[in-house]
Short mmCIF file of C-alpha atoms in Angstrom, two decimals:
data_model
loop_
_atom_site.label_atom_id
_atom_site.label_comp_id
_atom_site.label_asym_id
_atom_site.label_seq_id
_atom_site.Cartn_x
_atom_site.Cartn_y
_atom_site.Cartn_z
CA MET A 1 -42.07 30.03 -16.99
CA ALA A 2 -39.77 28.22 -19.38
CA LEU A 3 -36.89 30.35 -18.01
CA ASN A 4 -37.59 28.94 -14.52
CA VAL A 5 -37.62 25.31 -15.83
CA ALA A 6 -34.24 25.91 -17.60
CA LEU A 7 -32.81 27.35 -14.32
CA LEU A 8 -34.04 24.28 -12.34
CA ALA A 9 -32.23 21.96 -14.81
CA HIS A 10 -28.85 23.30 -13.65
CA ALA A 11 -27.41 22.96 -10.25
CA PRO A 12 -27.79 26.16 -8.06
CA PRO A 13 -24.55 28.18 -7.43
CA ASN A 14 -24.30 27.05 -3.81
CA THR A 15 -23.89 23.34 -4.67
CA PRO A 16 -20.69 21.43 -3.76
CA PRO A 17 -18.29 19.91 -6.22
CA VAL A 18 -19.16 16.54 -7.65
CA ILE A 19 -16.63 13.90 -6.87
CA GLY A 20 -16.44 10.75 -8.93
CA THR A 21 -15.34 7.23 -8.02
CA PRO A 22 -11.55 7.15 -7.50
CA VAL A 23 -9.39 4.76 -9.60
CA ILE A 24 -5.96 3.46 -8.39
CA GLN A 25 -3.01 2.53 -10.46
CA PRO A 26 -1.65 -0.02 -10.38
CA SER A 27 -4.88 -1.85 -9.64
CA SER A 28 -3.06 -4.24 -7.23
CA PRO A 29 -0.32 -2.18 -5.60
CA THR A 30 2.70 -3.99 -4.18
CA TYR A 31 4.72 -3.32 -1.04
CA THR A 32 7.46 -1.70 -3.13
CA ALA A 33 5.55 0.89 -5.18
CA PRO A 34 3.14 3.68 -4.44
CA ALA A 35 -0.45 3.82 -5.52
CA THR A 36 -1.61 6.69 -7.65
CA VAL A 37 -5.20 7.81 -7.09
CA TYR A 38 -7.13 9.44 -10.00
CA VAL A 39 -10.49 10.99 -9.40
CA ASN A 40 -12.83 13.18 -11.53
CA VAL A 41 -13.99 16.41 -9.74
CA THR A 42 -16.34 18.93 -11.26
CA ASP A 43 -18.24 22.01 -10.29
CA GLN A 44 -20.75 23.73 -12.63
CA HIS A 45 -20.75 27.21 -11.06
CA SER A 46 -17.33 27.61 -9.57
CA ASN A 47 -13.85 26.35 -10.14
CA VAL A 48 -12.61 23.44 -8.15
CA GLN A 49 -10.32 25.08 -5.55
CA ASN A 50 -8.59 21.99 -4.10
CA VAL A 51 -8.88 18.24 -3.74
CA THR A 52 -7.37 16.10 -0.92
CA ILE A 53 -7.05 12.37 -0.38
CA ILE A 54 -7.22 11.30 3.23
CA TYR A 55 -5.99 7.77 3.88
CA THR A 56 -5.18 5.40 6.76
CA THR A 57 -3.25 2.19 7.11
CA ASP A 58 -4.61 1.38 10.64
CA ASN A 59 -8.40 1.43 10.00
CA TRP A 60 -8.75 5.06 11.35
CA LYS A 61 -7.56 4.09 14.77
CA MET A 62 -4.58 6.46 15.28
CA VAL A 63 -3.10 7.68 12.09
CA ASN A 64 -4.50 9.26 9.02
CA THR A 65 -2.66 11.24 6.35
CA THR A 66 -3.90 14.03 4.14
CA LEU A 67 -2.52 14.38 0.62
CA LEU A 68 -3.09 17.44 -1.47
CA ALA A 69 -3.90 16.21 -4.94
CA SER A 70 -2.83 18.06 -8.10
CA TYR A 71 -5.85 19.12 -10.11
CA ASN A 72 -6.06 19.39 -13.88
CA ALA A 73 -8.99 21.73 -14.74
CA THR A 74 -8.90 20.80 -18.34
CA THR A 75 -9.37 17.08 -17.79
CA THR A 76 -11.11 17.60 -14.36
CA THR A 77 -8.85 15.00 -12.85
CA ALA A 78 -7.30 15.15 -9.39
CA THR A 79 -4.17 13.01 -8.83
CA ALA A 80 -2.41 12.07 -5.61
CA GLN A 81 0.13 9.36 -4.75
CA ILE A 82 -0.19 7.15 -1.69
CA PRO A 83 3.23 5.93 -0.58
CA ALA A 84 4.16 2.27 -0.75
CA LEU A 85 3.03 0.22 2.31
CA ALA A 86 6.32 -1.63 2.93
CA SER A 87 4.84 -4.22 5.42
CA GLY A 88 1.76 -4.76 3.41
CA GLY A 89 -1.77 -4.37 4.86
CA HIS A 90 -4.98 -2.51 3.94
CA VAL A 91 -5.14 1.11 2.83
CA ALA A 92 -8.50 2.98 3.13
CA PHE A 93 -9.15 6.44 1.77
CA TYR A 94 -11.74 9.03 0.85
CA VAL A 95 -11.75 12.23 -1.20
CA VAL A 96 -12.58 15.86 -0.12
CA ALA A 97 -12.96 18.76 -2.53
CA PHE A 98 -13.71 22.43 -2.15
CA ASN A 99 -14.97 24.84 -4.92
CA GLY A 100 -14.12 28.50 -5.30
CA ASN A 101 -17.09 29.41 -3.08
CA GLY A 102 -15.63 27.45 -0.17
CA ILE A 103 -18.28 24.72 -0.47
CA LYS A 104 -17.13 21.29 0.63
CA SER A 105 -17.83 17.88 -0.83
CA VAL A 106 -16.81 14.45 0.54
CA ASN A 107 -16.90 11.11 -1.23
CA ASN A 108 -16.28 8.44 1.35
CA ASN A 109 -18.06 5.65 -0.59
CA SER A 110 -21.21 6.13 1.65
CA GLY A 111 -19.10 5.54 4.79
CA SER A 112 -17.47 2.37 3.56
CA TYR A 113 -14.41 4.22 2.15
CA PHE A 114 -12.37 3.28 -0.82
CA GLY A 115 -9.51 0.94 -0.33
CA TYR A 116 -7.01 -1.68 -1.54
CA ASP A 117 -4.92 -4.43 -0.07
CA VAL A 118 -1.13 -4.63 -0.32
CA ALA A 119 0.44 -8.11 -0.05
CA ALA A 120 3.13 -8.39 2.58
CA PRO A 121 6.71 -8.84 1.45
CA PRO A 122 8.29 -12.33 1.57
CA SER A 123 9.14 -13.09 5.16
CA LEU A 124 12.73 -12.71 6.29
CA ILE A 125 12.07 -15.34 8.89
CA THR A 126 11.38 -17.94 6.24
CA THR A 127 14.62 -17.16 4.52
CA THR A 128 16.49 -17.22 7.77
CA ASN A 129 14.91 -20.51 8.75
CA GLY A 130 16.05 -21.91 5.42
CA TRP A 131 19.63 -20.98 6.09
CA ILE A 132 19.43 -22.35 9.65
CA VAL A 133 18.22 -25.74 8.40
CA THR A 134 20.86 -25.79 5.69
CA GLY A 135 23.56 -25.04 8.40
CA ILE A 136 22.27 -27.79 10.62
CA ILE A 137 22.33 -30.36 7.73
CA LEU A 138 25.85 -29.31 6.69
CA GLY A 139 27.06 -29.41 10.32
CA SER A 140 25.57 -32.79 10.86
CA LEU A 141 27.09 -34.07 7.66
CA GLY A 142 30.54 -32.64 8.71
CA ALA A 143 30.29 -34.14 12.16
CA PHE A 144 29.39 -37.49 10.67
CA ALA A 145 32.38 -37.35 8.24
CA VAL A 146 34.79 -36.57 11.19
CA ALA A 147 33.36 -39.40 13.20
CA ALA A 148 33.60 -41.83 10.35
CA LEU A 149 37.22 -40.88 9.58
CA HIS A 150 38.05 -41.36 13.21
CA PHE A 151 36.57 -44.89 13.48
CA LEU A 152 37.71 -46.09 10.07
CA ARG A 153 41.30 -45.07 10.49
CA LYS A 154 43.54 -47.99 11.52
CA PRO A 155 45.03 -47.53 14.97
CA ALA A 156 48.77 -46.93 14.89
CA THR A 157 50.88 -49.97 15.94
CA ARG A 158 53.17 -49.45 18.79
CA SER A 159 56.32 -51.44 19.42
CA HIS A 160 56.90 -52.51 23.05
CA SER A 161 60.32 -52.80 24.33
CA THR A 162 61.22 -55.77 26.41
CA ASN A 163 64.16 -55.53 28.87
#
């Protein structure tokens, strides 16, 4: 009987891998740098065969990308890099793992997914508008200077001939 209790304390051989909560570095990714995802994945009865990170930048509407994570069996850590989001926005992702028995496990944060926000880059329109305003001011000053010189200049005296 004690043998049965001991067996019940361990997960049966047909259980899926256990996927931890992912961590991203940097914790607040920017539009210029990728985000690295680290996640702990273990399996008591079989080796972890592969781990993938599936992510989207359009809220799962049209595009999602699957990244094969590298897996370190010694540290039980899977690592994948999500590319920089150049225009800013929201990245949502989840983790899938398979063990050596082909059993699949998914951690999608109970359907809420994991995610992070990327701030948009500084707007080119704002920079362009600044140059336009500067050009208008300088152009106006130049036009004013030309007009002032024209009106302040003494008219040339002409001599009239009388016959």
